[in-house]
PDB file of C-alpha atoms in Angstrom:
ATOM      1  CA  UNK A   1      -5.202 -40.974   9.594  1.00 45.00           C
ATOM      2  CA  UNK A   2      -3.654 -37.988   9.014  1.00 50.00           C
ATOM      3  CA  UNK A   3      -4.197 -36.177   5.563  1.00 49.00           C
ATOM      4  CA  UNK A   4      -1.829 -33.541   4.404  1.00 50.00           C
ATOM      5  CA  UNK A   5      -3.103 -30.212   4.358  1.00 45.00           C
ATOM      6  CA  UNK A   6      -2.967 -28.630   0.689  1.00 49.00           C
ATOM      7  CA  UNK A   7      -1.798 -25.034   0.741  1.00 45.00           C
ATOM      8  CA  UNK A   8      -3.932 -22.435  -0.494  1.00 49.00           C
ATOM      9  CA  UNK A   9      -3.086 -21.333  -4.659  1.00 67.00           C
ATOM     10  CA  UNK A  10      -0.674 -18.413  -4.236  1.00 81.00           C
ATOM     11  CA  UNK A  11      -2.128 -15.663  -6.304  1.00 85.00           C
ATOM     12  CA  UNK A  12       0.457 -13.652  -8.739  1.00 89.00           C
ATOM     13  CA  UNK A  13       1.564 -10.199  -8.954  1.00 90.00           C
ATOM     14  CA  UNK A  14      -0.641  -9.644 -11.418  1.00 92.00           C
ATOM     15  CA  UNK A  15      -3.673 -11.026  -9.237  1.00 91.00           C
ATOM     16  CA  UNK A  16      -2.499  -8.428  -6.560  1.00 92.00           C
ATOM     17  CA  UNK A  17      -2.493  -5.519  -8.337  1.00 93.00           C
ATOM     18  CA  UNK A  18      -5.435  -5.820  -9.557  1.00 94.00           C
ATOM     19  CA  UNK A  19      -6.892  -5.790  -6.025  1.00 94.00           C
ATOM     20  CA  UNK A  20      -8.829  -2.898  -4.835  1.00 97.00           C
ATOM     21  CA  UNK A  21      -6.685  -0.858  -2.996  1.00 97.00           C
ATOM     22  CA  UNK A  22      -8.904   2.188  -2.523  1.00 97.00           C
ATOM     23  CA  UNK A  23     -11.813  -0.369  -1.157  1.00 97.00           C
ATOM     24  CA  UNK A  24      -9.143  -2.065   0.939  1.00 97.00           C
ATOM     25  CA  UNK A  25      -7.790   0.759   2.689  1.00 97.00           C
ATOM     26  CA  UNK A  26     -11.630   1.791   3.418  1.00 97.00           C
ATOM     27  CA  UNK A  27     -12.500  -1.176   5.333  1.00 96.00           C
ATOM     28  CA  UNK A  28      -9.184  -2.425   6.715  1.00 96.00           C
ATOM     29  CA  UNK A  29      -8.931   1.228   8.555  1.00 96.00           C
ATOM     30  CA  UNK A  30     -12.545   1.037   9.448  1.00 95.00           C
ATOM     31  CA  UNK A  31     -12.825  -2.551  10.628  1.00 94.00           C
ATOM     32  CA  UNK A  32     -10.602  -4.784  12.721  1.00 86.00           C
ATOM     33  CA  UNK A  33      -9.647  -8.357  11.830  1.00 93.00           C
ATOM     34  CA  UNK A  34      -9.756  -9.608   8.722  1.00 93.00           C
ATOM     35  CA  UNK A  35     -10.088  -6.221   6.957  1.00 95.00           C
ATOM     36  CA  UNK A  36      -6.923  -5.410   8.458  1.00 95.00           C
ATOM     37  CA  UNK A  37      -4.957  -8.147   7.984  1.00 95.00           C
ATOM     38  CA  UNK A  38      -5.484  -7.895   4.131  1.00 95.00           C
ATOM     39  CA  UNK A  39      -5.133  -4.211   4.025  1.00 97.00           C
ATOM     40  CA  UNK A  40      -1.438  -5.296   5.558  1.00 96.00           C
ATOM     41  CA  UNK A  41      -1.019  -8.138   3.699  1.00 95.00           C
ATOM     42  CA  UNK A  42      -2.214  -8.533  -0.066  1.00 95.00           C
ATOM     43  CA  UNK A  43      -3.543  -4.806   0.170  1.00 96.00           C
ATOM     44  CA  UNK A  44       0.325  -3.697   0.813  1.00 97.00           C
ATOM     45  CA  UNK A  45       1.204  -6.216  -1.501  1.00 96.00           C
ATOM     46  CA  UNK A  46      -0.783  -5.533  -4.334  1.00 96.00           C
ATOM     47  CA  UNK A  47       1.072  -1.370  -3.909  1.00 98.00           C
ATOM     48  CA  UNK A  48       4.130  -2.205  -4.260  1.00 97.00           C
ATOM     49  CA  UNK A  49       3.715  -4.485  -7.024  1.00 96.00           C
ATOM     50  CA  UNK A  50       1.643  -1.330  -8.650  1.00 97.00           C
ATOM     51  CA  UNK A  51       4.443   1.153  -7.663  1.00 98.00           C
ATOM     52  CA  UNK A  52       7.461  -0.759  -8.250  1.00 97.00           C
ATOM     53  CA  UNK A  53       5.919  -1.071 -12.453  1.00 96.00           C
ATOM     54  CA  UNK A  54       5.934   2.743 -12.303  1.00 97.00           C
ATOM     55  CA  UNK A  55       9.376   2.499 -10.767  1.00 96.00           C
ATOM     56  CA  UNK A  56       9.061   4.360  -7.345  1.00 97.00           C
ATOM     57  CA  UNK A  57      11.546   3.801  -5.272  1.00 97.00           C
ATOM     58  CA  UNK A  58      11.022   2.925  -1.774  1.00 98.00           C
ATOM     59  CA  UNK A  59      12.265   6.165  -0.143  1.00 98.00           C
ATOM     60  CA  UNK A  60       9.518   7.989  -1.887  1.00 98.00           C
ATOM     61  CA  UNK A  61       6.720   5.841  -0.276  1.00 98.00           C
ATOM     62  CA  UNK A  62       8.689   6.195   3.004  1.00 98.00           C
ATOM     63  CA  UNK A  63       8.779   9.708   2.982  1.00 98.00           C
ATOM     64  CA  UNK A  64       5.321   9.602   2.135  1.00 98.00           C
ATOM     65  CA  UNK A  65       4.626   8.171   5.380  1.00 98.00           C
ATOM     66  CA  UNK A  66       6.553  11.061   7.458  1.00 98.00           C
ATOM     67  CA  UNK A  67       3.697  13.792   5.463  1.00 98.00           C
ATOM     68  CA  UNK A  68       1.136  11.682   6.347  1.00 98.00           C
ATOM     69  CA  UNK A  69       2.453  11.851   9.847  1.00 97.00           C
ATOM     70  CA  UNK A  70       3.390  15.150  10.205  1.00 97.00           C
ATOM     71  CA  UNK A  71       0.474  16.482   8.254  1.00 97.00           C
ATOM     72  CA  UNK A  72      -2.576  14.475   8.037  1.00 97.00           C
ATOM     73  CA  UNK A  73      -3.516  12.087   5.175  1.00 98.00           C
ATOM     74  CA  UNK A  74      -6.146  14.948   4.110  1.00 97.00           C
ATOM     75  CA  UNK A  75      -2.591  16.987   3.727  1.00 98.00           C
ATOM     76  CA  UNK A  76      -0.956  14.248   2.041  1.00 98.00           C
ATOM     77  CA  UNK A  77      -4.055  13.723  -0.302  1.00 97.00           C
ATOM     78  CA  UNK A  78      -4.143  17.191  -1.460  1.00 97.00           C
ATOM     79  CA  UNK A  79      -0.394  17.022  -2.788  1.00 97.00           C
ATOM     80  CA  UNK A  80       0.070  17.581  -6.172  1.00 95.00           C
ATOM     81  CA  UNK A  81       2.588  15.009  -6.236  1.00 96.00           C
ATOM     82  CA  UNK A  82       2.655  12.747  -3.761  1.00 97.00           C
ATOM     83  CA  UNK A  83       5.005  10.268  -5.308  1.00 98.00           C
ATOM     84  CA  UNK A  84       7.517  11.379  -8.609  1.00 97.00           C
ATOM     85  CA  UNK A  85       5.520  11.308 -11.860  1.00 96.00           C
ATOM     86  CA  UNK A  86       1.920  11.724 -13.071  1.00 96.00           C
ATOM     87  CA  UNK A  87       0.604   8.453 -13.246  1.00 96.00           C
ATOM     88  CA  UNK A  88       2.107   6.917  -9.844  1.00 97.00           C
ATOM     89  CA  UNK A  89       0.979  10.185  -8.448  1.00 97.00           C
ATOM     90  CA  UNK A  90      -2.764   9.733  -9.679  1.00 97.00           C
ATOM     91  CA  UNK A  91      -2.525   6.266  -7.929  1.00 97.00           C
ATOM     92  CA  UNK A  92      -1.151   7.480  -4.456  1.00 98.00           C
ATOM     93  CA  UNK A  93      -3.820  10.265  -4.743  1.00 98.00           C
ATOM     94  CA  UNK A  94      -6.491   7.715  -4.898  1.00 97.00           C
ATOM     95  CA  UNK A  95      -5.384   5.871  -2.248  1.00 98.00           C
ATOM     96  CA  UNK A  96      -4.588   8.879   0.262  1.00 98.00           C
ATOM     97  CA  UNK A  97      -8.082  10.132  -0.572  1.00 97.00           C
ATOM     98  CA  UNK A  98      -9.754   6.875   0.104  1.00 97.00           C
ATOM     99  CA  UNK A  99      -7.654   6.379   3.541  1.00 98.00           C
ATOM    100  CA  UNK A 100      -8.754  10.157   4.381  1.00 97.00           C
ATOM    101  CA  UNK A 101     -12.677   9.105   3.916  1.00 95.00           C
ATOM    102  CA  UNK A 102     -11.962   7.054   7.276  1.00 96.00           C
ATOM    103  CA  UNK A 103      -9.012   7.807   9.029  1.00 94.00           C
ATOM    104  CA  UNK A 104      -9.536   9.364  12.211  1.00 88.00           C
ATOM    105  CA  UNK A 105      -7.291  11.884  14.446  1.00 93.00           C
ATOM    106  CA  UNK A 106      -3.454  11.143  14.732  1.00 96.00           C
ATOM    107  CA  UNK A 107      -4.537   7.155  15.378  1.00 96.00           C
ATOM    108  CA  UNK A 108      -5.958   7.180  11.314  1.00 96.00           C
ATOM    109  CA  UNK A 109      -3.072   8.663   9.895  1.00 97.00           C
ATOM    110  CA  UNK A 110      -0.600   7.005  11.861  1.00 98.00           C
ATOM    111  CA  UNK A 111      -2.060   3.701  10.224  1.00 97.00           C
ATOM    112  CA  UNK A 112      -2.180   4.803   7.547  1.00 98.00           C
ATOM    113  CA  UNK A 113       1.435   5.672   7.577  1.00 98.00           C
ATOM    114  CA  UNK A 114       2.263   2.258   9.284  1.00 98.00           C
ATOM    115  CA  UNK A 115       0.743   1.110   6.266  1.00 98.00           C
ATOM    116  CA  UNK A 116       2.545   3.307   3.568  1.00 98.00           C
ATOM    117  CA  UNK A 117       6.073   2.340   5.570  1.00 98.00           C
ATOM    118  CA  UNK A 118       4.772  -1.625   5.061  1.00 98.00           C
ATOM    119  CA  UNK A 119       4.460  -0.549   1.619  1.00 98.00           C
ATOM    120  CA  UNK A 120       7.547   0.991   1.043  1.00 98.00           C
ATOM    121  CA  UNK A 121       9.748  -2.270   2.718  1.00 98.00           C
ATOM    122  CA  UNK A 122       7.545  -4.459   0.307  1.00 97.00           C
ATOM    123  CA  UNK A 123       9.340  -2.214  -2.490  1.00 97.00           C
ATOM    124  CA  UNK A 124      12.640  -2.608  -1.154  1.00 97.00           C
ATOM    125  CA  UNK A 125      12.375  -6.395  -0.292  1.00 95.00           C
ATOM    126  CA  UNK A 126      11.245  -6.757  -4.503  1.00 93.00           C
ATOM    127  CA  UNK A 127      14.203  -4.143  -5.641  1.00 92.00           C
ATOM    128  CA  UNK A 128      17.072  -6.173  -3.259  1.00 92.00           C
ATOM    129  CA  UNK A 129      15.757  -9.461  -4.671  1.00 89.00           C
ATOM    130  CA  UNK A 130      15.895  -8.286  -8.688  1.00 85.00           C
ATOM    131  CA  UNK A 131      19.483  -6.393  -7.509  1.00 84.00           C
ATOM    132  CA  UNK A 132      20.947  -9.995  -6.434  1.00 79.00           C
ATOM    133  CA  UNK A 133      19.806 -12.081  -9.547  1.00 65.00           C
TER     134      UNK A 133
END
């Protein structure tokens, strides 16, 4: 007999941004896996859903990612303003600092930017869909 499989509860954009980003990025560029699946999935999420409600734009996030990969995320930690405006910028910070705790050589920060650019297409993907409403 074959009995349907139920689908996990999806979880809401509120449940996602309240996830722990910081925490997130600590273990899913530390640990393989499962860490890094939801550092790419809900983790990446869970920051656009944060930065799209302070209303940066995707291009910001993506530029992001070329600092990080030109410069380090150490570099792109220390930035005064990573991101247009205070509060977004406060966020980013926390994140880049967090991701600079582990991230190691040019492989760290290159995930980290693969990250930020997964970020940034999340952004776009929730802009294009409010745009065509």
């Amino acid at each position: 007999m074959n009995t349907p499989v139920t689908p996990p509860p999806g979880r809401s954009d509120d449940d996602l941004a309240r996830s722990d980003i910081p925490a997130m990025l600590r273990y899913g560029l530390s640990f393989a896996g499962p860490h890094r699946t939801a550092l790419f999935g809900d983790g990446a999420v869970g920051a656009a859903v944060l930065l799209d409600r302070r209303g940066i734009r995707p291009r910001a996030v993506a530029f992001l990612a070329e600092i990080v990969r030109s410069g380090g995320t150490r570099y792109a930690a220390g930035l005064t303003e990573p991101v247009p405006g205070e509060e977004a910028s406060a966020v980013v910070r926390s994140w880049l600092e967090s991701a600079a705790d582990v991230a190691s050589g040019v492989g760290g920060d290159e995930d980290v930017a693969r990250w930020l650019e997964a970020v940034a297409e999340l952004l776009g993907l929730r802009l294009a869909a409010r745009t065509t409403r």
